[in-house]
């Protein structure tokens, strides 16, 4: 296994040496004519592809070593740094896009033309970010989300101020670039393995360390080697007029559904209280001696029962009841496309079935569910029963920074740290 790894590393080094020498010779030439520019571009592209192939060979060799040996990360990282150090220095830094961040009290309109009379195409809400494509007097042409258009320069900040603000409001993410990545309890190859993350998965980065990233994983906070992820920043973006209309319609429908469910819940409580009172009267002893005692006992029990019911409803609320109901099914299987809380459900099927038990009908997919109800600003403001929506996934908040969700075929319905993935939205249904 080590022989294969060394062989691949030598191959990678040979490729890098060859392409670097070739590029040095090309750079030594006089400035080419227009017809020679294509040759230079082609050689440059070939050089980049060769370096990428070398990196792939090194990572493949590293992957072989890591799969078979639990303690191989430090050795792999050292070799990779030695092999690719010179190549990285030669690569030119990519141009950073010019950003515009909305500083209006609520939002700034994105218009079709650089005029206050221009058609409104969308809204760039406060502290959302756009990329500047062009500038005209008093206006910037930006792209943000699905919207491209003009915003007034008066209501956005640009330059260093925008970059600093964008860094504060953006979310740093890490995409796993190896087959399987170890999440450790500490930033060390000697630390215990907290969990494994498959290639392509995206983790939220909370802190950058020397060679390590602190991330939110499904099992909780952990550390991953920085060499095996690709980091980038995700910014909140604009909303088109059509997207806004669709969102408002969904929120209104969810609000009506929640209101109807609350009315049904109150009606059910009133009926239960009336039935309890009637049953208590029927069981009263009509004898003269026991009548007073029975009445006192019945009165006391009724008062105690009613008080307990009111306190329970007040303390828990419908959201708490929804969360507690969902927790009953922890350990049950995950089945893609399923909606059974006992025999198997996927993430959105689980959410839909839990809410349906309370008379609330939600859409079937996680994307549709993630647009229902009203938005909650942050996890700190989330309440039990709220929906926590991620890219392609959704769960129910149960409090204390945790969710209950149908996670995967391997783990089934389980409780996880709510921040184990990037939260796209928090929605309040009840």
GROMACS .gro file of C-alpha atoms in nm:
model
  430
    1UNK     CA    1   0.000   0.000   0.000
    2UNK     CA    2   0.285   0.241   0.090
    3UNK     CA    3   0.467   0.143  -0.231
    4UNK     CA    4   0.164   0.252  -0.435
    5UNK     CA    5   0.148   0.581  -0.248
    6UNK     CA    6   0.520   0.661  -0.301
    7UNK     CA    7   0.490   0.567  -0.668
    8UNK     CA    8   0.199   0.808  -0.715
    9UNK     CA    9   0.381   1.085  -0.532
   10UNK     CA   10   0.688   1.045  -0.756
   11UNK     CA   11   0.460   1.051  -1.060
   12UNK     CA   12   0.294   1.369  -0.936
   13UNK     CA   13   0.632   1.532  -0.869
   14UNK     CA   14   0.751   1.439  -1.219
   15UNK     CA   15   0.440   1.591  -1.377
   16UNK     CA   16   0.484   1.912  -1.180
   17UNK     CA   17   0.856   1.936  -1.270
   18UNK     CA   18   0.784   1.884  -1.640
   19UNK     CA   19   0.501   2.135  -1.661
   20UNK     CA   20   0.694   2.394  -1.455
   21UNK     CA   21   0.997   2.365  -1.685
   22UNK     CA   22   0.777   2.394  -1.992
   23UNK     CA   23   0.610   2.704  -1.856
   24UNK     CA   24   0.948   2.861  -1.768
   25UNK     CA   25   1.063   2.814  -2.129
   26UNK     CA   26   0.743   2.964  -2.264
   27UNK     CA   27   0.773   3.266  -2.035
   28UNK     CA   28   1.128   3.321  -2.161
   29UNK     CA   29   0.997   3.382  -2.516
   30UNK     CA   30   0.933   3.727  -2.652
   31UNK     CA   31   0.576   3.854  -2.642
   32UNK     CA   32   0.390   3.642  -2.899
   33UNK     CA   33   0.181   3.775  -3.181
   34UNK     CA   34  -0.197   3.755  -3.167
   35UNK     CA   35  -0.186   3.411  -3.329
   36UNK     CA   36   0.053   3.288  -3.056
   37UNK     CA   37  -0.174   3.397  -2.771
   38UNK     CA   38  -0.385   3.087  -2.820
   39UNK     CA   39  -0.074   2.870  -2.780
   40UNK     CA   40   0.012   3.040  -2.453
   41UNK     CA   41  -0.344   2.996  -2.326
   42UNK     CA   42  -0.342   2.630  -2.428
   43UNK     CA   43  -0.012   2.568  -2.250
   44UNK     CA   44  -0.139   2.749  -1.944
   45UNK     CA   45  -0.453   2.535  -1.943
   46UNK     CA   46  -0.243   2.220  -1.988
   47UNK     CA   47  -0.022   2.325  -1.696
   48UNK     CA   48  -0.323   2.377  -1.470
   49UNK     CA   49  -0.473   2.041  -1.571
   50UNK     CA   50  -0.140   1.869  -1.504
   51UNK     CA   51  -0.119   2.023  -1.159
   52UNK     CA   52  -0.476   1.921  -1.087
   53UNK     CA   53  -0.394   1.567  -1.197
   54UNK     CA   54  -0.087   1.565  -0.972
   55UNK     CA   55  -0.297   1.678  -0.681
   56UNK     CA   56  -0.552   1.405  -0.759
   57UNK     CA   57  -0.276   1.142  -0.758
   58UNK     CA   58  -0.147   1.264  -0.424
   59UNK     CA   59  -0.493   1.270  -0.273
   60UNK     CA   60  -0.568   0.923  -0.412
   61UNK     CA   61  -0.252   0.788  -0.256
   62UNK     CA   62  -0.339   0.963   0.068
   63UNK     CA   63  -0.685   0.814   0.055
   64UNK     CA   64  -0.538   0.463   0.025
   65UNK     CA   65  -0.319   0.520   0.329
   66UNK     CA   66  -0.598   0.674   0.535
   67UNK     CA   67  -0.844   0.395   0.456
   68UNK     CA   68  -0.611   0.125   0.587
   69UNK     CA   69  -0.443   0.309   0.875
   70UNK     CA   70  -0.613   0.518   1.140
   71UNK     CA   71  -0.306   0.741   1.190
   72UNK     CA   72  -0.200   0.860   0.848
   73UNK     CA   73  -0.324   1.218   0.821
   74UNK     CA   74  -0.013   1.398   0.948
   75UNK     CA   75   0.221   1.208   0.711
   76UNK     CA   76  -0.012   1.268   0.417
   77UNK     CA   77  -0.040   1.640   0.485
   78UNK     CA   78   0.340   1.681   0.505
   79UNK     CA   79   0.396   1.508   0.170
   80UNK     CA   80   0.121   1.704  -0.001
   81UNK     CA   81   0.268   2.032   0.119
   82UNK     CA   82   0.618   1.940  -0.006
   83UNK     CA   83   0.494   1.821  -0.344
   84UNK     CA   84   0.263   2.110  -0.425
   85UNK     CA   85   0.424   2.407  -0.252
   86UNK     CA   86   0.605   2.546  -0.559
   87UNK     CA   87   0.312   2.488  -0.792
   88UNK     CA   88   0.077   2.681  -0.565
   89UNK     CA   89   0.314   2.980  -0.558
   90UNK     CA   90   0.308   3.001  -0.938
   91UNK     CA   91  -0.071   3.003  -0.964
   92UNK     CA   92  -0.212   3.355  -0.992
   93UNK     CA   93  -0.468   3.459  -0.730
   94UNK     CA   94  -0.823   3.473  -0.856
   95UNK     CA   95  -0.983   3.814  -0.875
   96UNK     CA   96  -1.219   3.879  -0.589
   97UNK     CA   97  -1.567   3.992  -0.700
   98UNK     CA   98  -1.676   4.342  -0.607
   99UNK     CA   99  -1.958   4.319  -0.356
  100UNK     CA  100  -2.251   4.545  -0.274
  101UNK     CA  101  -2.425   4.504   0.063
  102UNK     CA  102  -2.767   4.659   0.128
  103UNK     CA  103  -2.762   4.913   0.413
  104UNK     CA  104  -3.117   5.043   0.366
  105UNK     CA  105  -3.337   5.022   0.680
  106UNK     CA  106  -3.547   4.747   0.520
  107UNK     CA  107  -3.457   4.681   0.156
  108UNK     CA  108  -3.348   4.850  -0.166
  109UNK     CA  109  -3.534   4.784  -0.491
  110UNK     CA  110  -3.353   4.611  -0.777
  111UNK     CA  111  -3.470   4.781  -1.096
  112UNK     CA  112  -3.462   4.701  -1.465
  113UNK     CA  113  -3.323   5.045  -1.552
  114UNK     CA  114  -3.093   5.283  -1.357
  115UNK     CA  115  -3.381   5.508  -1.261
  116UNK     CA  116  -3.634   5.537  -0.980
  117UNK     CA  117  -3.895   5.495  -1.255
  118UNK     CA  118  -3.749   5.162  -1.363
  119UNK     CA  119  -3.949   4.842  -1.319
  120UNK     CA  120  -3.884   4.669  -0.985
  121UNK     CA  121  -3.743   4.320  -1.044
  122UNK     CA  122  -3.667   4.225  -0.686
  123UNK     CA  123  -3.557   4.336  -0.341
  124UNK     CA  124  -3.214   4.339  -0.183
  125UNK     CA  125  -3.296   4.324   0.187
  126UNK     CA  126  -3.075   4.482   0.451
  127UNK     CA  127  -2.750   4.289   0.498
  128UNK     CA  128  -2.798   4.084   0.183
  129UNK     CA  129  -2.521   4.073  -0.076
  130UNK     CA  130  -2.492   4.121  -0.451
  131UNK     CA  131  -2.200   4.101  -0.695
  132UNK     CA  132  -2.134   4.423  -0.886
  133UNK     CA  133  -2.128   4.368  -1.262
  134UNK     CA  134  -2.113   4.732  -1.374
  135UNK     CA  135  -2.147   5.087  -1.243
  136UNK     CA  136  -2.324   5.395  -1.372
  137UNK     CA  137  -2.359   5.735  -1.214
  138UNK     CA  138  -2.539   5.678  -0.885
  139UNK     CA  139  -2.626   5.315  -0.967
  140UNK     CA  140  -2.473   4.967  -0.957
  141UNK     CA  141  -2.576   4.678  -1.178
  142UNK     CA  142  -2.567   4.370  -0.955
  143UNK     CA  143  -2.651   4.002  -0.952
  144UNK     CA  144  -2.787   3.848  -0.633
  145UNK     CA  145  -2.960   3.512  -0.622
  146UNK     CA  146  -3.184   3.487  -0.929
  147UNK     CA  147  -3.208   3.865  -0.974
  148UNK     CA  148  -2.994   4.097  -1.188
  149UNK     CA  149  -3.061   4.469  -1.208
  150UNK     CA  150  -2.977   4.817  -1.083
  151UNK     CA  151  -2.964   4.935  -0.722
  152UNK     CA  152  -2.920   5.290  -0.602
  153UNK     CA  153  -2.566   5.353  -0.477
  154UNK     CA  154  -2.717   5.549  -0.189
  155UNK     CA  155  -2.851   5.235  -0.024
  156UNK     CA  156  -2.556   4.996  -0.059
  157UNK     CA  157  -2.199   4.994   0.063
  158UNK     CA  158  -1.910   4.878  -0.157
  159UNK     CA  159  -1.533   4.830  -0.144
  160UNK     CA  160  -1.359   4.746   0.183
  161UNK     CA  161  -1.667   4.834   0.387
  162UNK     CA  162  -1.876   4.586   0.188
  163UNK     CA  163  -1.613   4.313   0.215
  164UNK     CA  164  -1.587   4.358   0.591
  165UNK     CA  165  -1.965   4.354   0.634
  166UNK     CA  166  -2.004   4.055   0.401
  167UNK     CA  167  -1.750   3.864   0.607
  168UNK     CA  168  -1.963   3.922   0.917
  169UNK     CA  169  -2.295   3.820   0.764
  170UNK     CA  170  -2.170   3.542   0.538
  171UNK     CA  171  -2.152   3.176   0.637
  172UNK     CA  172  -1.823   2.997   0.578
  173UNK     CA  173  -1.880   2.649   0.440
  174UNK     CA  174  -1.654   2.354   0.369
  175UNK     CA  175  -1.725   2.099   0.096
  176UNK     CA  176  -1.563   1.758   0.156
  177UNK     CA  177  -1.329   1.673  -0.133
  178UNK     CA  178  -1.216   1.326  -0.025
  179UNK     CA  179  -1.410   0.999  -0.019
  180UNK     CA  180  -1.465   0.998   0.357
  181UNK     CA  181  -1.350   1.263   0.604
  182UNK     CA  182  -1.290   1.207   0.974
  183UNK     CA  183  -1.441   1.452   1.221
  184UNK     CA  184  -1.231   1.455   1.538
  185UNK     CA  185  -1.298   1.575   1.892
  186UNK     CA  186  -0.984   1.794   1.888
  187UNK     CA  187  -0.764   1.954   1.623
  188UNK     CA  188  -0.518   1.666   1.626
  189UNK     CA  189  -0.468   1.337   1.444
  190UNK     CA  190  -0.435   1.178   1.788
  191UNK     CA  191  -0.786   1.286   1.890
  192UNK     CA  192  -1.079   1.048   1.890
  193UNK     CA  193  -1.293   1.024   1.577
  194UNK     CA  194  -1.632   1.181   1.638
  195UNK     CA  195  -1.783   1.077   1.307
  196UNK     CA  196  -1.733   1.033   0.933
  197UNK     CA  197  -1.857   1.266   0.659
  198UNK     CA  198  -1.898   1.141   0.299
  199UNK     CA  199  -1.745   1.321   0.004
  200UNK     CA  200  -1.949   1.611  -0.132
  201UNK     CA  201  -2.117   1.689   0.199
  202UNK     CA  202  -2.109   2.049   0.318
  203UNK     CA  203  -2.018   2.152   0.673
  204UNK     CA  204  -2.053   2.487   0.847
  205UNK     CA  205  -1.717   2.628   0.959
  206UNK     CA  206  -1.717   2.806   1.295
  207UNK     CA  207  -1.344   2.864   1.337
  208UNK     CA  208  -1.027   2.842   1.128
  209UNK     CA  209  -0.717   2.699   1.294
  210UNK     CA  210  -0.368   2.603   1.177
  211UNK     CA  211  -0.437   2.321   0.932
  212UNK     CA  212  -0.776   2.246   1.086
  213UNK     CA  213  -1.131   2.375   1.071
  214UNK     CA  214  -1.378   2.369   1.357
  215UNK     CA  215  -1.713   2.262   1.213
  216UNK     CA  216  -2.069   2.180   1.310
  217UNK     CA  217  -2.118   1.811   1.240
  218UNK     CA  218  -2.422   1.592   1.292
  219UNK     CA  219  -2.263   1.452   1.608
  220UNK     CA  220  -2.182   1.800   1.742
  221UNK     CA  221  -1.883   2.034   1.717
  222UNK     CA  222  -1.569   1.875   1.579
  223UNK     CA  223  -1.253   1.933   1.378
  224UNK     CA  224  -1.155   1.835   1.023
  225UNK     CA  225  -0.823   1.857   0.840
  226UNK     CA  226  -0.830   2.162   0.613
  227UNK     CA  227  -0.647   1.978   0.333
  228UNK     CA  228  -0.950   1.765   0.255
  229UNK     CA  229  -1.214   2.034   0.212
  230UNK     CA  230  -1.284   2.323  -0.020
  231UNK     CA  231  -1.396   2.633   0.167
  232UNK     CA  232  -1.620   2.911   0.039
  233UNK     CA  233  -1.858   3.172   0.175
  234UNK     CA  234  -2.233   3.176   0.123
  235UNK     CA  235  -2.414   3.509   0.147
  236UNK     CA  236  -2.783   3.593   0.193
  237UNK     CA  237  -2.918   3.705  -0.143
  238UNK     CA  238  -3.198   3.903  -0.303
  239UNK     CA  239  -3.553   3.790  -0.364
  240UNK     CA  240  -3.729   3.840  -0.697
  241UNK     CA  241  -4.080   3.985  -0.710
  242UNK     CA  242  -4.214   3.646  -0.816
  243UNK     CA  243  -4.030   3.468  -0.534
  244UNK     CA  244  -4.165   3.721  -0.286
  245UNK     CA  245  -4.524   3.670  -0.406
  246UNK     CA  246  -4.491   3.292  -0.383
  247UNK     CA  247  -4.341   3.315  -0.035
  248UNK     CA  248  -4.615   3.545   0.093
  249UNK     CA  249  -4.882   3.314  -0.048
  250UNK     CA  250  -4.727   3.013   0.125
  251UNK     CA  251  -4.695   3.201   0.453
  252UNK     CA  252  -5.058   3.311   0.439
  253UNK     CA  253  -5.175   2.956   0.366
  254UNK     CA  254  -4.966   2.821   0.651
  255UNK     CA  255  -5.094   3.093   0.884
  256UNK     CA  256  -5.454   3.001   0.807
  257UNK     CA  257  -5.379   2.633   0.855
  258UNK     CA  258  -5.212   2.699   1.189
  259UNK     CA  259  -5.500   2.921   1.301
  260UNK     CA  260  -5.754   2.652   1.214
  261UNK     CA  261  -5.547   2.392   1.399
  262UNK     CA  262  -5.529   2.612   1.708
  263UNK     CA  263  -5.905   2.662   1.701
  264UNK     CA  264  -5.958   2.285   1.676
  265UNK     CA  265  -5.720   2.229   1.965
  266UNK     CA  266  -5.903   2.477   2.189
  267UNK     CA  267  -6.237   2.322   2.096
  268UNK     CA  268  -6.106   1.975   2.183
  269UNK     CA  269  -5.980   2.100   2.521
  270UNK     CA  270  -6.318   2.254   2.600
  271UNK     CA  271  -6.498   1.933   2.507
  272UNK     CA  272  -6.262   1.727   2.723
  273UNK     CA  273  -6.315   1.959   3.019
  274UNK     CA  274  -6.694   1.940   2.979
  275UNK     CA  275  -6.685   1.559   2.961
  276UNK     CA  276  -6.470   1.542   3.271
  277UNK     CA  277  -6.706   1.768   3.461
  278UNK     CA  278  -7.009   1.562   3.357
  279UNK     CA  279  -6.840   1.238   3.461
  280UNK     CA  280  -6.755   1.386   3.800
  281UNK     CA  281  -7.119   1.483   3.862
  282UNK     CA  282  -7.245   1.134   3.773
  283UNK     CA  283  -7.010   0.970   4.023
  284UNK     CA  284  -7.122   1.189   4.315
  285UNK     CA  285  -7.258   0.999   4.613
  286UNK     CA  286  -7.615   1.115   4.682
  287UNK     CA  287  -7.626   0.998   5.044
  288UNK     CA  288  -7.669   1.274   5.298
  289UNK     CA  289  -7.361   1.183   5.497
  290UNK     CA  290  -7.133   1.135   5.201
  291UNK     CA  291  -7.274   1.409   4.983
  292UNK     CA  292  -7.072   1.691   5.129
  293UNK     CA  293  -6.754   1.487   5.132
  294UNK     CA  294  -6.808   1.372   4.777
  295UNK     CA  295  -6.883   1.724   4.655
  296UNK     CA  296  -6.575   1.861   4.827
  297UNK     CA  297  -6.359   1.586   4.680
  298UNK     CA  298  -6.509   1.630   4.334
  299UNK     CA  299  -6.469   2.006   4.350
  300UNK     CA  300  -6.110   1.974   4.463
  301UNK     CA  301  -6.022   1.720   4.196
  302UNK     CA  302  -6.191   1.923   3.923
  303UNK     CA  303  -6.012   2.239   4.029
  304UNK     CA  304  -5.680   2.056   4.047
  305UNK     CA  305  -5.735   1.891   3.708
  306UNK     CA  306  -5.839   2.212   3.534
  307UNK     CA  307  -5.545   2.399   3.684
  308UNK     CA  308  -5.303   2.128   3.571
  309UNK     CA  309  -5.442   2.130   3.217
  310UNK     CA  310  -5.413   2.508   3.190
  311UNK     CA  311  -5.059   2.505   3.324
  312UNK     CA  312  -4.960   2.228   3.085
  313UNK     CA  313  -5.105   2.409   2.784
  314UNK     CA  314  -4.940   2.732   2.894
  315UNK     CA  315  -4.597   2.583   2.960
  316UNK     CA  316  -4.576   2.354   2.662
  317UNK     CA  317  -4.788   2.507   2.387
  318UNK     CA  318  -4.875   2.341   2.061
  319UNK     CA  319  -4.517   2.365   1.935
  320UNK     CA  320  -4.389   2.177   2.237
  321UNK     CA  321  -4.655   1.911   2.186
  322UNK     CA  322  -4.549   1.871   1.823
  323UNK     CA  323  -4.183   1.834   1.922
  324UNK     CA  324  -4.262   1.581   2.194
  325UNK     CA  325  -4.480   1.382   1.958
  326UNK     CA  326  -4.197   1.363   1.703
  327UNK     CA  327  -3.956   1.241   1.972
  328UNK     CA  328  -4.173   0.934   2.028
  329UNK     CA  329  -4.050   0.791   1.697
  330UNK     CA  330  -3.674   0.822   1.753
  331UNK     CA  331  -3.508   0.496   1.649
  332UNK     CA  332  -3.764   0.412   1.381
  333UNK     CA  333  -3.636   0.358   1.026
  334UNK     CA  334  -3.566   0.607   0.748
  335UNK     CA  335  -3.727   0.513   0.416
  336UNK     CA  336  -3.685   0.736   0.112
  337UNK     CA  337  -4.028   0.850  -0.008
  338UNK     CA  338  -4.194   0.713   0.306
  339UNK     CA  339  -4.439   0.890   0.538
  340UNK     CA  340  -4.493   0.624   0.805
  341UNK     CA  341  -4.373   0.726   1.150
  342UNK     CA  342  -4.342   0.362   1.249
  343UNK     CA  343  -4.246   0.173   0.933
  344UNK     CA  344  -4.029   0.441   0.775
  345UNK     CA  345  -4.029   0.801   0.653
  346UNK     CA  346  -3.786   1.037   0.485
  347UNK     CA  347  -3.715   1.381   0.630
  348UNK     CA  348  -4.011   1.567   0.480
  349UNK     CA  349  -4.241   1.267   0.520
  350UNK     CA  350  -4.157   1.260   0.890
  351UNK     CA  351  -4.230   1.633   0.931
  352UNK     CA  352  -4.552   1.608   0.730
  353UNK     CA  353  -4.682   1.312   0.932
  354UNK     CA  354  -4.597   1.465   1.270
  355UNK     CA  355  -4.780   1.787   1.185
  356UNK     CA  356  -5.071   1.599   1.031
  357UNK     CA  357  -5.136   1.442   1.372
  358UNK     CA  358  -5.226   1.792   1.492
  359UNK     CA  359  -5.453   1.868   1.197
  360UNK     CA  360  -5.192   2.073   1.010
  361UNK     CA  361  -5.135   1.982   0.646
  362UNK     CA  362  -4.789   2.068   0.514
  363UNK     CA  363  -4.652   2.018   0.159
  364UNK     CA  364  -4.465   1.697   0.080
  365UNK     CA  365  -4.111   1.812  -0.002
  366UNK     CA  366  -3.852   1.971   0.225
  367UNK     CA  367  -3.814   2.268  -0.009
  368UNK     CA  368  -4.186   2.345   0.005
  369UNK     CA  369  -4.200   2.293   0.381
  370UNK     CA  370  -3.901   2.523   0.423
  371UNK     CA  371  -4.104   2.807   0.276
  372UNK     CA  372  -4.413   2.758   0.496
  373UNK     CA  373  -4.506   2.964   0.798
  374UNK     CA  374  -4.320   3.275   0.908
  375UNK     CA  375  -3.945   3.325   0.920
  376UNK     CA  376  -3.754   3.310   1.249
  377UNK     CA  377  -3.449   3.533   1.254
  378UNK     CA  378  -3.201   3.299   1.423
  379UNK     CA  379  -3.159   2.970   1.603
  380UNK     CA  380  -3.147   3.164   1.930
  381UNK     CA  381  -3.509   3.267   1.870
  382UNK     CA  382  -3.631   2.923   1.761
  383UNK     CA  383  -3.904   2.751   1.961
  384UNK     CA  384  -3.997   2.383   1.989
  385UNK     CA  385  -4.205   2.283   1.687
  386UNK     CA  386  -4.031   2.522   1.446
  387UNK     CA  387  -3.901   2.374   1.120
  388UNK     CA  388  -3.525   2.383   1.062
  389UNK     CA  389  -3.463   2.376   0.688
  390UNK     CA  390  -3.134   2.282   0.523
  391UNK     CA  391  -3.036   2.224   0.162
  392UNK     CA  392  -3.233   1.911   0.071
  393UNK     CA  393  -3.324   1.831   0.431
  394UNK     CA  394  -3.557   1.940   0.712
  395UNK     CA  395  -3.622   1.864   1.079
  396UNK     CA  396  -3.829   1.974   1.380
  397UNK     CA  397  -3.670   2.188   1.649
  398UNK     CA  398  -3.708   2.038   1.997
  399UNK     CA  399  -3.524   2.303   2.200
  400UNK     CA  400  -3.174   2.326   2.350
  401UNK     CA  401  -3.019   2.363   2.004
  402UNK     CA  402  -3.140   2.024   1.883
  403UNK     CA  403  -3.372   1.880   1.618
  404UNK     CA  404  -3.554   1.552   1.569
  405UNK     CA  405  -3.541   1.434   1.208
  406UNK     CA  406  -3.540   1.136   0.975
  407UNK     CA  407  -3.168   1.153   0.909
  408UNK     CA  408  -3.058   0.868   0.683
  409UNK     CA  409  -3.106   0.501   0.605
  410UNK     CA  410  -2.813   0.427   0.834
  411UNK     CA  411  -2.930   0.621   1.141
  412UNK     CA  412  -3.309   0.644   1.098
  413UNK     CA  413  -3.510   0.896   1.300
  414UNK     CA  414  -3.276   1.059   1.549
  415UNK     CA  415  -3.190   1.370   1.750
  416UNK     CA  416  -2.906   1.589   1.621
  417UNK     CA  417  -2.740   1.922   1.685
  418UNK     CA  418  -2.942   2.178   1.486
  419UNK     CA  419  -2.627   2.343   1.354
  420UNK     CA  420  -2.471   2.026   1.215
  421UNK     CA  421  -2.539   2.159   0.866
  422UNK     CA  422  -2.591   2.504   0.722
  423UNK     CA  423  -2.936   2.627   0.820
  424UNK     CA  424  -3.108   2.791   0.524
  425UNK     CA  425  -3.423   2.896   0.708
  426UNK     CA  426  -3.616   2.854   1.032
  427UNK     CA  427  -3.994   2.855   0.989
  428UNK     CA  428  -4.263   2.890   1.252
  429UNK     CA  429  -4.584   2.706   1.164
  430UNK     CA  430  -4.772   2.735   1.497
   0.00000   0.00000   0.00000
